[in-house]
CSV table of C-alpha atoms in Angstrom, one decimal:
chain,number,residue,atom,x,y,z
U,145,CYS,CA,101.7,93.9,84.2
U,146,THR,CA,104.9,94.4,83.4
U,147,ALA,CA,107.6,95.7,86.0
U,148,ARG,CA,109.2,99.3,85.2
U,149,PRO,CA,112.9,99.8,85.9
U,150,SER,CA,113.1,102.1,89.0
U,151,GLN,CA,114.8,105.5,89.0
U,152,GLN,CA,115.4,105.8,92.3
U,153,VAL,CA,116.9,103.0,93.8
U,154,GLY,CA,118.2,101.1,91.0
U,155,TYR,CA,116.2,97.6,90.9
U,156,ARG,CA,112.8,96.5,90.1
U,157,GLU,CA,109.8,99.0,91.0
U,158,GLN,CA,107.7,97.3,93.4
U,159,TRP,CA,104.6,99.4,93.3
U,160,ALA,CA,102.6,97.4,90.4
U,161,PRO,CA,101.7,94.1,90.9
U,162,GLN,CA,104.3,91.4,89.4
U,163,ALA,CA,103.4,89.1,86.6
U,164,THR,CA,104.4,85.3,87.3
U,165,SER,CA,107.0,83.6,84.8
U,166,ALA,CA,105.1,81.5,82.3
U,167,ARG,CA,107.9,78.7,83.1
U,168,SER,CA,106.8,78.6,86.8
U,169,GLU,CA,103.5,77.7,88.7
U,170,PRO,CA,101.5,80.6,89.4
U,171,THR,CA,100.8,81.0,93.4
U,172,ALA,CA,97.8,83.3,94.5
U,173,MET,CA,98.3,86.0,97.1
U,174,ARG,CA,96.7,88.9,98.8
U,175,SER,CA,97.6,92.4,98.7
U,176,VAL,CA,96.2,95.8,99.6
U,177,VAL,CA,96.1,97.6,96.8
U,178,CYS,CA,95.6,101.6,96.1
U,179,GLY,CA,92.9,101.8,93.2
U,180,ALA,CA,92.3,105.9,93.5
U,181,LEU,CA,94.1,108.6,95.3
U,182,GLY,CA,92.2,109.9,98.0
U,183,ASP,CA,91.3,109.2,101.7
U,184,PRO,CA,93.1,106.0,103.0
U,185,THR,CA,90.8,106.0,106.4
U,186,LEU,CA,87.5,104.8,104.2
U,187,PRO,CA,86.4,101.1,104.4
U,188,ILE,CA,88.1,98.6,102.2
U,189,GLY,CA,86.1,98.1,99.0
U,190,ARG,CA,84.2,101.6,99.8
U,191,GLY,CA,87.0,104.1,99.3
U,192,VAL,CA,90.3,103.9,97.7
U,193,LEU,CA,91.8,100.5,99.1
U,194,SER,CA,90.9,97.2,98.6
U,195,VAL,CA,92.1,93.6,99.3
U,196,GLU,CA,92.6,91.4,96.1
U,197,GLN,CA,93.9,88.2,95.2
U,198,ARG,CA,96.7,88.8,92.6
U,199,PRO,CA,99.5,86.4,91.2
U,200,ALA,CA,102.7,85.9,93.6
U,201,PRO,CA,105.7,87.8,92.2
U,202,GLU,CA,108.8,85.6,90.7
U,203,VAL,CA,112.0,85.8,91.9
U,204,GLY,CA,114.5,87.2,89.6
U,205,GLN,CA,117.9,87.4,89.0
U,206,GLY,CA,119.7,88.3,92.4
U,207,GLU,CA,116.5,88.5,94.3
U,208,VAL,CA,114.8,86.8,97.7
U,209,LEU,CA,111.3,85.8,97.7
U,210,ILE,CA,109.6,86.3,101.2
U,211,ASP,CA,106.9,85.0,103.0
U,212,VAL,CA,105.5,88.2,104.8
U,213,ALA,CA,104.5,88.2,108.2
U,214,ALA,CA,104.1,91.8,108.8
U,215,ALA,CA,104.6,95.0,106.7
U,216,SER,CA,105.0,98.0,108.6
U,217,ILE,CA,103.0,101.6,107.7
U,218,ASN,CA,105.1,104.8,107.6
U,219,PHE,CA,103.5,108.1,107.1
U,220,PRO,CA,104.7,108.3,103.9
U,221,ASP,CA,102.5,105.4,102.9
U,222,ALA,CA,99.5,107.7,103.9
U,223,LEU,CA,100.6,110.5,102.0
U,224,MET,CA,101.1,108.6,99.1
U,225,VAL,CA,97.9,107.1,99.0
U,226,GLN,CA,96.7,111.0,99.1
U,227,GLY,CA,98.7,111.7,96.6
U,228,LEU,CA,100.6,114.0,98.7
U,229,TYR,CA,104.1,112.3,98.5
U,230,GLN,CA,106.7,113.5,96.5
U,231,VAL,CA,107.2,109.8,94.9
U,232,LYS,CA,103.8,109.1,93.0
U,233,PRO,CA,103.6,105.6,91.4
U,234,PRO,CA,101.0,104.8,88.8
U,235,LEU,CA,97.6,103.5,89.7
U,236,PRO,CA,96.7,101.0,90.6
U,237,PHE,CA,99.8,100.3,93.2
U,238,VAL,CA,100.4,98.5,96.3
U,239,PRO,CA,101.8,100.6,99.2
U,240,GLY,CA,104.2,99.6,102.0
U,241,SER,CA,108.2,100.0,101.7
U,242,GLU,CA,109.3,97.3,104.6
U,243,VAL,CA,108.6,94.0,105.8
U,244,SER,CA,109.5,90.8,108.0
U,245,GLY,CA,109.4,87.4,106.8
U,246,VAL,CA,110.7,84.0,106.0
U,247,VAL,CA,113.1,83.4,102.9
U,248,ALA,CA,110.8,81.1,100.4
U,249,ALA,CA,113.1,80.9,97.7
U,250,THR,CA,116.2,82.5,96.2
U,251,GLY,CA,116.9,83.9,92.6
U,252,PRO,CA,120.2,82.6,90.5
U,253,GLY,CA,123.4,84.8,92.2
U,254,VAL,CA,122.0,85.4,95.7
U,255,ARG,CA,124.9,84.2,98.0
U,256,ARG,CA,124.2,85.9,101.4
U,257,ILE,CA,120.8,85.0,102.2
U,258,LYS,CA,119.0,81.2,102.0
U,259,PRO,CA,115.8,79.9,102.2
U,260,GLY,CA,114.3,79.3,105.5
U,261,GLU,CA,115.8,82.3,106.8
U,262,ARG,CA,114.0,84.9,109.0
U,263,VAL,CA,115.0,88.2,107.5
U,264,VAL,CA,113.4,92.1,107.5
U,265,ALA,CA,113.7,93.9,103.7
U,266,VAL,CA,113.1,97.4,101.9
U,267,THR,CA,110.7,96.8,99.5
U,268,MET,CA,110.3,100.5,98.0
U,269,GLY,CA,106.8,99.9,97.5
U,270,GLY,CA,104.5,96.5,97.4
U,271,ALA,CA,104.9,95.8,101.0
U,272,PHE,CA,101.5,95.2,101.8
U,273,SER,CA,101.4,91.8,100.5
U,274,GLU,CA,101.6,87.9,101.5
U,275,LYS,CA,104.7,87.8,99.6
U,276,VAL,CA,107.1,89.9,97.8
U,277,SER,CA,110.2,89.6,96.0
U,278,VAL,CA,113.3,91.8,96.3
U,279,PRO,CA,116.8,92.1,95.7
U,280,GLU,CA,119.3,90.5,97.9
U,281,THR,CA,120.8,93.7,99.0
U,282,ALA,CA,117.5,95.2,100.6
U,283,VAL,CA,117.2,92.0,102.4
U,284,PHE,CA,118.6,91.7,106.2
U,285,LYS,CA,118.9,88.4,108.2
U,286,LEU,CA,117.6,88.7,111.5
U,287,PRO,CA,119.6,87.8,114.5
U,288,GLU,CA,118.0,85.1,117.1
U,289,GLY,CA,115.9,87.1,119.5
U,290,ILE,CA,114.1,89.4,117.4
U,291,ASP,CA,110.5,89.2,117.2
U,292,LEU,CA,109.5,88.4,113.5
U,293,GLU,CA,106.3,90.9,113.6
U,294,ALA,CA,108.0,93.3,115.4
U,295,ALA,CA,111.2,93.2,113.4
U,296,ALA,CA,109.2,95.0,110.2
U,297,ALA,CA,109.2,98.1,111.9
U,298,VAL,CA,113.0,98.1,112.0
U,299,PRO,CA,114.5,98.9,108.7
U,300,VAL,CA,113.3,102.5,107.4
U,301,VAL,CA,113.1,104.3,111.2
U,302,TYR,CA,116.0,102.6,112.5
U,303,GLY,CA,118.1,102.7,109.6
U,304,THR,CA,117.0,106.1,108.8
U,305,ALA,CA,118.2,107.6,112.6
U,306,HIS,CA,121.1,105.5,112.6
U,307,LEU,CA,122.0,107.0,109.2
U,308,ALA,CA,121.1,110.8,110.2
U,309,LEU,CA,123.0,110.6,113.7
U,310,VAL,CA,125.6,108.2,113.1
U,311,GLU,CA,127.1,108.7,109.5
U,312,ARG,CA,126.1,112.3,108.8
U,313,ALA,CA,125.8,114.4,111.9
U,314,ARG,CA,128.4,112.2,113.9
U,315,LEU,CA,126.6,112.5,117.2
U,316,GLN,CA,128.9,112.5,120.2
U,317,GLU,CA,128.5,111.7,123.6
U,318,GLY,CA,127.8,114.4,125.7
U,319,GLN,CA,126.1,116.3,123.1
U,320,THR,CA,122.5,117.5,123.4
U,321,LEU,CA,120.3,116.0,120.5
U,322,LEU,CA,117.0,118.0,120.0
U,323,VAL,CA,114.1,115.2,118.6
U,324,MET,CA,111.0,116.8,117.2
U,325,GLY,CA,107.9,114.3,116.8
U,326,ALA,CA,109.7,112.1,119.0
U,327,ALA,CA,106.9,109.9,119.7
U,328,GLY,CA,106.5,108.8,116.2
U,329,GLY,CA,108.2,105.7,114.7
U,330,VAL,CA,111.5,107.2,113.7
U,331,GLY,CA,111.2,109.9,116.5
U,332,VAL,CA,111.3,106.9,119.0
U,333,ALA,CA,114.7,105.4,117.1
U,334,ALA,CA,116.3,108.8,117.3
U,335,CYS,CA,115.7,109.0,121.0
U,336,GLN,CA,117.0,105.5,121.4
U,337,ILE,CA,120.0,105.8,119.2
U,338,GLY,CA,121.0,109.2,120.9
U,339,LYS,CA,120.9,107.7,124.3
U,340,MET,CA,123.0,104.8,123.4
U,341,LEU,CA,125.7,107.1,122.3
U,342,GLY,CA,125.6,109.0,125.0
U,343,ALA,CA,124.0,112.2,124.1
U,344,LYS,CA,121.5,114.3,126.2
U,345,VAL,CA,118.3,113.9,124.9
U,346,VAL,CA,115.7,116.6,124.4
U,347,ALA,CA,112.3,115.2,123.1
U,348,VAL,CA,109.3,117.5,121.5
U,349,VAL,CA,106.0,115.7,121.6
U,350,ARG,CA,102.4,116.7,122.1
U,351,GLY,CA,100.2,115.5,124.9
U,352,ALA,CA,100.4,113.9,128.1
U,353,GLU,CA,100.3,110.3,127.1
U,354,LYS,CA,103.1,110.7,124.9
U,355,VAL,CA,104.9,112.5,127.7
U,356,ALA,CA,104.7,109.6,129.8
U,357,PHE,CA,105.8,107.4,126.8
U,358,MET,CA,108.8,109.6,126.3
U,359,ARG,CA,109.8,109.4,129.9
U,360,SER,CA,109.4,105.5,130.0
U,361,LEU,CA,112.0,105.3,127.3
U,362,GLY,CA,114.9,107.3,129.4
U,363,VAL,CA,114.8,110.8,127.6
U,364,ASP,CA,116.6,113.5,129.5
U,365,ALA,CA,114.2,116.1,129.1
U,366,VAL,CA,110.4,116.2,127.5
U,367,VAL,CA,108.9,119.2,125.7
U,368,ASP,CA,105.0,119.1,125.5
U,369,SER,CA,104.2,121.7,122.8
U,370,ALA,CA,100.5,121.3,123.7
U,371,ALA,CA,101.0,123.0,127.3
U,372,LEU,CA,103.0,125.8,126.2
U,373,GLY,CA,100.4,128.6,126.4
U,374,GLN,CA,101.6,131.9,125.3
U,375,GLN,CA,105.3,130.8,125.9
U,376,PRO,CA,107.3,130.2,122.5
U,377,LEU,CA,108.4,126.6,121.6
U,378,HIS,CA,112.0,127.4,121.3
U,379,LYS,CA,112.1,129.0,124.8
U,380,ALA,CA,110.6,126.0,126.0
U,381,ILE,CA,113.2,124.1,124.7
U,382,LYS,CA,115.8,126.3,125.9
U,383,ALA,CA,114.7,126.2,129.7
U,384,VAL,CA,116.0,122.0,129.2
U,385,ALA,CA,118.8,122.8,127.1
U,386,LYS,CA,120.3,125.8,128.3
U,387,LYS,CA,123.2,126.0,125.9
U,388,GLY,CA,121.2,124.9,122.8
U,389,ALA,CA,120.7,121.7,120.8
U,390,ASN,CA,124.0,120.5,118.9
U,391,VAL,CA,122.0,118.3,116.7
U,392,VAL,CA,118.3,118.6,115.8
U,393,PHE,CA,116.4,115.9,114.1
U,394,ASP,CA,113.3,117.0,112.7
U,395,PRO,CA,110.9,114.6,111.1
U,396,VAL,CA,107.8,117.1,111.3
U,397,GLY,CA,108.9,120.5,109.1
U,398,GLY,CA,106.0,123.0,109.5
U,399,SER,CA,106.3,125.9,111.5
U,400,GLN,CA,108.5,124.4,114.1
U,401,LEU,CA,111.6,124.3,112.0
U,402,ALA,CA,112.1,128.0,113.0
U,403,GLU,CA,111.4,127.1,116.5
U,404,ALA,CA,114.0,124.6,116.4
U,405,ILE,CA,116.5,126.1,114.8
U,406,LYS,CA,116.2,129.3,117.1
U,407,ALA,CA,116.6,126.4,119.9
U,408,ALA,CA,119.9,125.1,118.3
U,409,ALA,CA,123.0,125.9,119.7
U,410,PRO,CA,124.8,129.4,118.8
U,411,TRP,CA,127.7,128.1,116.9
U,412,GLY,CA,128.3,125.0,114.7
U,413,ALA,CA,124.7,122.9,115.0
U,414,GLN,CA,123.5,120.7,112.8
U,415,TYR,CA,119.7,120.4,111.6
U,416,LEU,CA,118.7,116.8,110.2
U,417,VAL,CA,115.8,117.2,107.8
U,418,ILE,CA,114.2,113.8,108.1
U,419,GLY,CA,110.5,114.3,106.7
U,420,PHE,CA,107.3,116.4,106.9
U,421,ALA,CA,105.1,115.0,109.1
U,422,THR,CA,102.9,118.2,108.9
U,423,GLY,CA,102.4,118.0,105.2
U,424,GLU,CA,103.8,121.2,105.2
U,425,ILE,CA,107.5,122.1,103.6
U,426,PRO,CA,108.7,124.7,105.5
U,427,LYS,CA,110.9,127.9,104.2
U,428,VAL,CA,114.2,127.8,106.1
U,429,PRO,CA,115.4,131.1,107.8
U,430,ALA,CA,118.8,130.8,106.0
U,431,ASN,CA,119.8,134.2,108.0
U,432,LEU,CA,119.7,132.0,111.1
U,433,LEU,CA,121.7,129.3,109.6
U,434,LEU,CA,124.2,131.9,108.7
U,435,VAL,CA,124.7,133.5,112.1
U,436,LYS,CA,124.8,130.1,113.8
U,437,ASN,CA,127.3,128.8,111.4
U,438,MET,CA,125.0,125.9,111.2
U,439,THR,CA,124.7,123.0,108.9
U,440,MET,CA,121.4,121.3,107.5
U,441,HIS,CA,121.4,118.0,106.0
U,442,GLY,CA,118.9,116.4,103.9
U,443,ILE,CA,118.4,112.5,104.7
U,444,PHE,CA,116.8,110.4,102.2
U,445,TRP,CA,117.7,106.8,103.5
U,446,GLY,CA,116.3,104.9,100.3
U,447,SER,CA,118.8,106.9,97.8
U,448,TYR,CA,121.8,105.2,99.6
U,449,MET,CA,120.5,102.0,98.5
U,450,GLN,CA,121.9,102.8,95.2
U,451,ALA,CA,124.4,105.2,96.1
U,452,ARG,CA,126.2,103.8,98.9
U,453,PRO,CA,124.6,100.6,99.8
U,454,ARG,CA,127.3,99.6,102.1
U,455,VAL,CA,126.3,102.0,104.4
U,456,LEU,CA,122.9,100.9,104.8
U,457,LEU,CA,124.2,97.3,105.4
U,458,ASP,CA,126.8,98.3,108.0
U,459,GLY,CA,124.3,100.2,109.8
U,460,MET,CA,121.4,97.9,109.7
U,461,ALA,CA,124.1,95.4,110.9
U,462,GLU,CA,124.7,97.3,113.7
U,463,VAL,CA,121.0,98.4,114.6
U,464,LEU,CA,119.9,94.8,114.3
U,465,ALA,CA,122.4,93.4,116.8
U,466,ARG,CA,121.7,96.6,119.5
U,467,ILE,CA,118.2,95.2,119.2
U,468,ALA,CA,119.2,91.6,119.5
U,469,ASP,CA,121.3,92.6,122.8
U,470,GLY,CA,118.7,94.8,124.1
U,471,SER,CA,120.3,98.1,123.8
U,472,LEU,CA,117.5,99.2,121.5
U,473,VAL,CA,113.7,98.2,121.8
U,474,VAL,CA,111.1,98.5,119.2
U,475,HIS,CA,107.7,99.9,120.1
U,476,VAL,CA,105.0,98.7,118.3
U,477,SER,CA,101.5,100.5,119.6
U,478,HIS,CA,99.0,99.0,117.0
U,479,LYS,CA,98.8,95.7,114.5
U,480,PHE,CA,96.1,95.1,112.3
U,481,PRO,CA,95.5,92.5,109.9
U,482,MET,CA,95.5,93.6,106.4
U,483,GLU,CA,91.6,94.1,105.9
U,484,ARG,CA,91.6,96.8,108.7
U,485,ALA,CA,94.5,98.8,106.7
U,486,PRO,CA,92.2,102.2,106.7
U,487,GLU,CA,92.1,101.5,110.6
U,488,ALA,CA,96.0,101.6,110.4
U,489,PHE,CA,96.0,104.6,108.5
U,490,GLU,CA,93.5,106.4,110.7
U,491,ALA,CA,95.9,105.9,113.8
U,492,ILE,CA,98.8,107.3,111.7
U,493,LEU,CA,96.9,109.9,110.8
U,494,ARG,CA,95.6,111.0,114.0
U,495,ARG,CA,98.8,110.5,115.8
U,496,GLN,CA,97.6,107.8,117.8
U,497,VAL,CA,100.2,105.8,117.0
U,498,MET,CA,103.4,105.9,119.7
U,499,GLY,CA,106.3,103.7,117.7
U,500,LYS,CA,105.0,101.9,114.9
U,501,ALA,CA,101.8,100.4,113.1
U,502,LEU,CA,102.1,97.1,111.7
U,503,LEU,CA,99.8,95.2,109.4
U,504,LEU,CA,100.0,91.4,109.9
U,505,MET,CA,100.1,89.4,107.0
U,506,ALA,CA,100.0,85.7,108.0
U,507,PRO,CA,100.7,84.2,111.3
U,508,VAL,CA,104.1,83.5,112.7
U,509,SER,CA,103.3,79.9,113.2
U,510,ARG,CA,102.4,79.4,109.3
U,511,LEU,CA,105.9,80.8,108.1
């Protein structure tokens, strides 16, 4: 099939399997393919997902061909396979949006990236494959000392958290950061970046295991939403953040949004809308925004790739440097081979993942 130009990010759409050039020798690869919308937890070949042999992509003008070590699974990937995400690629498609691996080849015009280098990349679809070809602007070189597989967990969640807290909210030392859904991938990244910036971090999670995990990260306070009894969530938050939160980081949505707004500082707080892990897009109580002089930001990291790519490059450079020096630590709780992709989706949907889950595409020793 032929590729379609992306309307969102300004480069070749990656969802559909790419044809090889007639001028080059085709190379086979395997991909996890979504052939119909539905439950992503059903076994491979008996549900909507299959593992298929396909031609490897060609490397085009300004593009980088990557032998993939690992691909990260994000909550939107599960929503997309179910047909519940705002982006709806035509069927069949290959899910996934971020990979780590080794550069196999570069196309004409590529200057920053060289064959043989270890990299992470944002694919905007098509990541659950043994090979991907993406624009050079979406590829980031890995500093020494960063684990190649774990690096696949970095771009979207750490990039989003850095963009939201540093570029948009301008989080300051001494301010209070409230992180909803803090045990998920982007929540963990936000907690770590908040601490790195010198903020007081209050984490909201559900269940004793996640409370212990948050404490191991060194956050200042943890609220267990499963142990509130009759107490409203905002009061539990206010009990540990008496002056309220200066910045709210919310990848959860749903009914917790109103509670988080109530827990915000009485004047000038900022609310970062990151996503809707509950599957419910909430109504915003605009009256509370008004009386609190509160600012609400929508954060869509992927759109910056077209509108302000320099911001992403600079942000990722800082994130990767901080991971390399140990200031930030990537947490991966689950790893699966691609044939077990449904189990990975089940772990995501059952909220069993703390940090990130990965699909392993090839042994690192082979790359």
